Coordinates of N, CA and C in Angstrom, one line a residue:
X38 N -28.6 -12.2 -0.9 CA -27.4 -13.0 -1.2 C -27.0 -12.8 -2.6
X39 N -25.9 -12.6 -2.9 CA -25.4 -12.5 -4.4 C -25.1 -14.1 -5.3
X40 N -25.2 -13.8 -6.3 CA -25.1 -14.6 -7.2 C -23.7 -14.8 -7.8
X41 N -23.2 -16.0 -8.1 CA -21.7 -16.0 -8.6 C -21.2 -14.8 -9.6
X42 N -21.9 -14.3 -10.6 CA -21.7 -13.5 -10.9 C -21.7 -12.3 -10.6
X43 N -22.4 -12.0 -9.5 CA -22.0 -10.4 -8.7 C -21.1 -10.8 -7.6
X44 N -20.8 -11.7 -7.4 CA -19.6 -11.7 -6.3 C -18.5 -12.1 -7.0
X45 N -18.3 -12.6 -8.4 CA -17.0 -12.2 -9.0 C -16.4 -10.8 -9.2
X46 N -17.9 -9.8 -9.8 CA -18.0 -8.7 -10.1 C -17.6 -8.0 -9.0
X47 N -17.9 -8.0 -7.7 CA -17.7 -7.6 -6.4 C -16.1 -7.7 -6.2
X48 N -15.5 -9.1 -6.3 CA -14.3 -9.5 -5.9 C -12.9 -8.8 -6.8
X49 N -13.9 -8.4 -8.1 CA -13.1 -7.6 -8.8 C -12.9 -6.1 -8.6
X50 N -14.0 -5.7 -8.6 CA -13.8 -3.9 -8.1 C -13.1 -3.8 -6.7
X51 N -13.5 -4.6 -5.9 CA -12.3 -4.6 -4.9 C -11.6 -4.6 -4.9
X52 N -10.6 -5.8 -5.3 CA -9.3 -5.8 -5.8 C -8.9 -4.9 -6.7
X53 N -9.3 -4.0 -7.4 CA -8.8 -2.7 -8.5 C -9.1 -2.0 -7.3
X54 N -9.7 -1.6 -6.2 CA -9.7 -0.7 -5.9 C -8.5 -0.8 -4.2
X55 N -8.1 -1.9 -4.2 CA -7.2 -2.1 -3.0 C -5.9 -1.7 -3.8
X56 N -5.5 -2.4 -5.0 CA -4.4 -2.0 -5.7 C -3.9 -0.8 -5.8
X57 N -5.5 -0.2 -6.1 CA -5.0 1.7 -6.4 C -4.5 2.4 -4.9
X58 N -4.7 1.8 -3.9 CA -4.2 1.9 -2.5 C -2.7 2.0 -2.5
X59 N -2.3 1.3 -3.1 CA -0.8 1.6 -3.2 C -0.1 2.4 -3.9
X60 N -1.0 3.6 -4.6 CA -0.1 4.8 -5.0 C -0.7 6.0 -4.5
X61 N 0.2 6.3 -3.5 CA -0.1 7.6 -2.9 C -0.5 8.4 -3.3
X62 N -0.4 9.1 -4.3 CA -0.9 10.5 -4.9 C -2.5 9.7 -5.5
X63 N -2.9 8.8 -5.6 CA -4.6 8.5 -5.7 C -5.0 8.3 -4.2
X64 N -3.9 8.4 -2.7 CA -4.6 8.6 -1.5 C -4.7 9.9 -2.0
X65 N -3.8 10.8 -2.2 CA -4.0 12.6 -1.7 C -5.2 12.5 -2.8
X66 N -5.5 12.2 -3.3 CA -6.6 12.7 -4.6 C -7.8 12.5 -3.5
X67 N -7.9 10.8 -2.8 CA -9.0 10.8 -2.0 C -9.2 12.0 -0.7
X68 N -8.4 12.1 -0.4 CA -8.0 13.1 0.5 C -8.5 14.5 0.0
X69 N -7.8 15.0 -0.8 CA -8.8 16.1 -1.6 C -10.1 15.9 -1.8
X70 N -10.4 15.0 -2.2 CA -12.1 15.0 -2.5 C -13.2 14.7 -1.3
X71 N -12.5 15.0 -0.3 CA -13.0 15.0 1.3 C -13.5 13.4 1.7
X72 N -13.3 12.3 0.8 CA -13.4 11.0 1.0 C -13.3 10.9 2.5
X73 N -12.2 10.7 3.2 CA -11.3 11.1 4.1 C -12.2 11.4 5.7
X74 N -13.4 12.0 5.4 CA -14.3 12.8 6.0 C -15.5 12.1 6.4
X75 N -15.8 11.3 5.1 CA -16.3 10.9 5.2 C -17.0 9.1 5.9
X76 N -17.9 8.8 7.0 CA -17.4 7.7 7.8 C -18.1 7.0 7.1
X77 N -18.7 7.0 6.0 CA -19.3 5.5 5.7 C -17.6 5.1 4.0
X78 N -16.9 5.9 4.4 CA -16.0 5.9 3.4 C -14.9 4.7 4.5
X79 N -14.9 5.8 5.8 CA -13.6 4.9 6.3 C -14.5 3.6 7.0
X80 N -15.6 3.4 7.8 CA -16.0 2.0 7.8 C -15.8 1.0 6.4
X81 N -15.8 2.1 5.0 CA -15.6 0.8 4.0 C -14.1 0.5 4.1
X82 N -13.3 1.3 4.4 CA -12.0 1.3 4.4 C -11.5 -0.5 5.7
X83 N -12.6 0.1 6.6 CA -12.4 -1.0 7.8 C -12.8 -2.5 7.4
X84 N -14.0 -2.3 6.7 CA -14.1 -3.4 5.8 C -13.3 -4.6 5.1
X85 N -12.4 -3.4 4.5 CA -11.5 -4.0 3.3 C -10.7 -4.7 4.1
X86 N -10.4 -4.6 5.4 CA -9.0 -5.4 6.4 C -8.7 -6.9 5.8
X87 N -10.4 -7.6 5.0 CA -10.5 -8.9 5.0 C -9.5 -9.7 3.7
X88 N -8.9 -8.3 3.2 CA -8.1 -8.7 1.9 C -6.5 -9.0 2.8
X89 N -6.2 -8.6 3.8 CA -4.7 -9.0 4.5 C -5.0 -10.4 4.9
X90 N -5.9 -11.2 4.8 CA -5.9 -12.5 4.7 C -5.5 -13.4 3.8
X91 N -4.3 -14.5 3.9 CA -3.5 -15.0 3.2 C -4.5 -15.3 1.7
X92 N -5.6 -15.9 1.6 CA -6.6 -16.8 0.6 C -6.9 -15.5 -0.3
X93 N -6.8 -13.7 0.2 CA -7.4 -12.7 -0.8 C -6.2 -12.0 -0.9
X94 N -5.0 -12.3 0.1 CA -3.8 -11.3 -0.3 C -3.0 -12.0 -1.3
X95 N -3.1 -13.3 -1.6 CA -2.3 -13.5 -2.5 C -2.8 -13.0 -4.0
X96 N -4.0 -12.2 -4.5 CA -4.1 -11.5 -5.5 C -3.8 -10.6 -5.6
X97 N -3.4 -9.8 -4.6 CA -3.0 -8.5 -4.3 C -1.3 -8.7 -5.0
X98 N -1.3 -7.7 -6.0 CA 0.3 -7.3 -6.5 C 0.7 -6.4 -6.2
X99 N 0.4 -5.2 -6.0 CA 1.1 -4.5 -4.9 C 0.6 -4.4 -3.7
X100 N 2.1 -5.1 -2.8 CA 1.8 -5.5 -1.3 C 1.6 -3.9 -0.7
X101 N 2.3 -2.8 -1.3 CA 2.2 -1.4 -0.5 C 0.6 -1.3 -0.1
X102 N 0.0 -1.8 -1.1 CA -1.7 -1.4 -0.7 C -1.9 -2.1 0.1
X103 N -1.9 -3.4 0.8 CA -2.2 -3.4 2.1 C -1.6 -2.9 3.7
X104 N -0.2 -2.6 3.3 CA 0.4 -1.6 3.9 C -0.2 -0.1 4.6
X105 N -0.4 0.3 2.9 CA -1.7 1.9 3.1 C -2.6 1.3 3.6
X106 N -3.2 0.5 2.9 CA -4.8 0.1 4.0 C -4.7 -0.1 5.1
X107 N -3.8 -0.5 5.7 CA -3.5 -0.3 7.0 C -3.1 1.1 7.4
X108 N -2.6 1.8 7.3 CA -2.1 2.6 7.2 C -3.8 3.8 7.5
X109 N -4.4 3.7 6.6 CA -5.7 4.5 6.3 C -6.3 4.3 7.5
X110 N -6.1 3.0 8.4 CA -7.0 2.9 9.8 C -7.1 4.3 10.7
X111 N -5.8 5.1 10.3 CA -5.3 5.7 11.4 C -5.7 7.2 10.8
X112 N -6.4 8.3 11.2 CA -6.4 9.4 11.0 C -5.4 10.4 10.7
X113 N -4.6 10.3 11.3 CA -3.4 10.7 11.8 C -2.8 10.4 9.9
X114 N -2.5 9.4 9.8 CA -2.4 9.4 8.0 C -3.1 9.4 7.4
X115 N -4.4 9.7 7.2 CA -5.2 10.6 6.6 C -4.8 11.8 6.1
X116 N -5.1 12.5 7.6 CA -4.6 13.9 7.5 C -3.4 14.1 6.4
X117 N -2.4 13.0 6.9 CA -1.0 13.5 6.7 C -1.0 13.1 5.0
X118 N -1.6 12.5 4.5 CA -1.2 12.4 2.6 C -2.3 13.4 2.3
X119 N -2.9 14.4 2.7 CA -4.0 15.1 2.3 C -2.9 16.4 2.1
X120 N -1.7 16.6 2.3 CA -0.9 17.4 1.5 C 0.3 17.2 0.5
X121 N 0.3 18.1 -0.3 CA 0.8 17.2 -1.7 C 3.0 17.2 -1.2
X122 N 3.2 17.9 -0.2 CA 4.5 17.9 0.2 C 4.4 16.6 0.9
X123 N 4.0 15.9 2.0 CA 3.8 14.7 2.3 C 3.6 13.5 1.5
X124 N 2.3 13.8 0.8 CA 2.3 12.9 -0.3 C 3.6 12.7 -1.1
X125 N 4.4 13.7 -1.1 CA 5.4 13.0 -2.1 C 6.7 12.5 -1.2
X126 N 6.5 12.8 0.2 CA 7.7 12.2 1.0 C 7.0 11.0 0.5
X127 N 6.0 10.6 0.7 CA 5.3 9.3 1.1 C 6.0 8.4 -0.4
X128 N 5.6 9.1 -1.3 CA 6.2 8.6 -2.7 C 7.5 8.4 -2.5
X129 N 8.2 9.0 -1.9 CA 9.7 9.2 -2.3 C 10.5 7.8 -1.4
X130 N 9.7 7.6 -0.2 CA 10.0 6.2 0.7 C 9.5 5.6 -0.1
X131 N 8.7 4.8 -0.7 CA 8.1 3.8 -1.2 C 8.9 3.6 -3.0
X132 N 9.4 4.4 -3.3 CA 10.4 4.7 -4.5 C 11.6 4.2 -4.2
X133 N 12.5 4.1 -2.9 CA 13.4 4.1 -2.4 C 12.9 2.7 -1.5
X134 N 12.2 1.9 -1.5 CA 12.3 0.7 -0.8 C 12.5 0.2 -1.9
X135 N 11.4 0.1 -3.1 CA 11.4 -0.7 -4.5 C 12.7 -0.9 -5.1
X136 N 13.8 0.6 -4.8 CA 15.1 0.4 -5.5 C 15.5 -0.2 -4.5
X137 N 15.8 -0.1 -3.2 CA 17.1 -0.3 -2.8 C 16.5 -1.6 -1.5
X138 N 15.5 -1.9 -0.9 CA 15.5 -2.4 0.4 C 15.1 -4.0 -0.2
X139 N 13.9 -3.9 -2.0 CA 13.0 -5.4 -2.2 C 14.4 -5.9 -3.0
X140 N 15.6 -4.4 -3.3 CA 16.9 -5.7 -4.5 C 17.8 -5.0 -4.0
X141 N 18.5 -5.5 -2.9 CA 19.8 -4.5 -2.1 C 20.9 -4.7 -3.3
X142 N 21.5 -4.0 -3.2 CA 22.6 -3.7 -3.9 C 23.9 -5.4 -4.0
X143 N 24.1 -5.9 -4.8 CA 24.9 -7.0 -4.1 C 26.6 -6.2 -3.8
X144 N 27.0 -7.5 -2.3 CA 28.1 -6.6 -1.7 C 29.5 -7.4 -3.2
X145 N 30.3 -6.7 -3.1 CA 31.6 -7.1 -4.2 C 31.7 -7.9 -3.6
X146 N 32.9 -8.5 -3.9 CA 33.8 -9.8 -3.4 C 35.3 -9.1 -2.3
X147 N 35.1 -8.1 -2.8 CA 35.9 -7.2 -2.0 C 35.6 -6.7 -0.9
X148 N 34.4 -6.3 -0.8 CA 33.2 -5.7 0.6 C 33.2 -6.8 1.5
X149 N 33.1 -8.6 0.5 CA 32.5 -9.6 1.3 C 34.0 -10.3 2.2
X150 N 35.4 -9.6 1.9 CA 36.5 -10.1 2.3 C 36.7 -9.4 3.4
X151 N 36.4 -8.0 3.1 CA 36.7 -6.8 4.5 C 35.9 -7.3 5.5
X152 N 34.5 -7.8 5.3 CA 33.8 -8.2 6.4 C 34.5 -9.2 6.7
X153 N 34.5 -10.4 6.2 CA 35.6 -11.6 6.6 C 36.2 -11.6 8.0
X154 N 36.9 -10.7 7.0 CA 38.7 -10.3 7.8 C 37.9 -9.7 9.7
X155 N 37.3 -8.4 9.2 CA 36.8 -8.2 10.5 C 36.5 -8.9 11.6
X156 N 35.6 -10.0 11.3 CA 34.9 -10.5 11.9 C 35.6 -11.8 12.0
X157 N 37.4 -12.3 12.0 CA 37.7 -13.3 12.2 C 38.9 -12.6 13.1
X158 N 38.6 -11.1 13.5 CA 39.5 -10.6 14.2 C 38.8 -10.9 15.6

């Protein structure tokens, strides 16, 4: 059984290490270093599920890393950020939700009339 102090210590490396989950190019790095391969790597990976629980996800600041961590369940994305042309599609969606999908664009006052009009046709 751990002691308050190694299970803060615990609660902390985890959390740094779920966060780093959310930038792709530190998956391809794991990926590279045959992590990936290894299964006492991805049972820790299965492990970590216990942070998508509301009481441990709310320390989580970037939500993409439980996303990836989900994401990591699946082999299939493994494989697929373990090259650096993927890894940066992967980058380039997750660059492109931050700008445009978490702060849409706001519509003019002009955009919001055309709809109007349409939609009282």
């Amino acid at each position: 059984m751990l002691d308050a102090e190694e299970e803060k210590r615990r609660f902390q490396i985890e959390l740094e290490f779920i966060q780093c989950l959310s930038n792709p190019w530190y998956l391809n790095n794991l990926a590279q270093q045959q992590y990936f391969k290894d299964p006492a790597f991805i049972n820790y990976l299965k492990y970590l599920q216990y942070w998508k629980k509301p009481e441990y996800a709310k320390f989580v600041v970037y939500s993409h890393a439980l996303y990836f961590l989900d994401l990591l369940q699946h082999a299939q994305f493994r494989d697929y950020v373990s090259t650096s042309e993927n890894t940066q599609e992967v980058h380039r969606m997750q660059y492109y939700h931050w700008q445009y999908l978490r702060n849409p664009p706001k519509a003019t006052t002009s955009a919001i009339d055309e709809l109007k009009n349409e939609t009282d046709k």
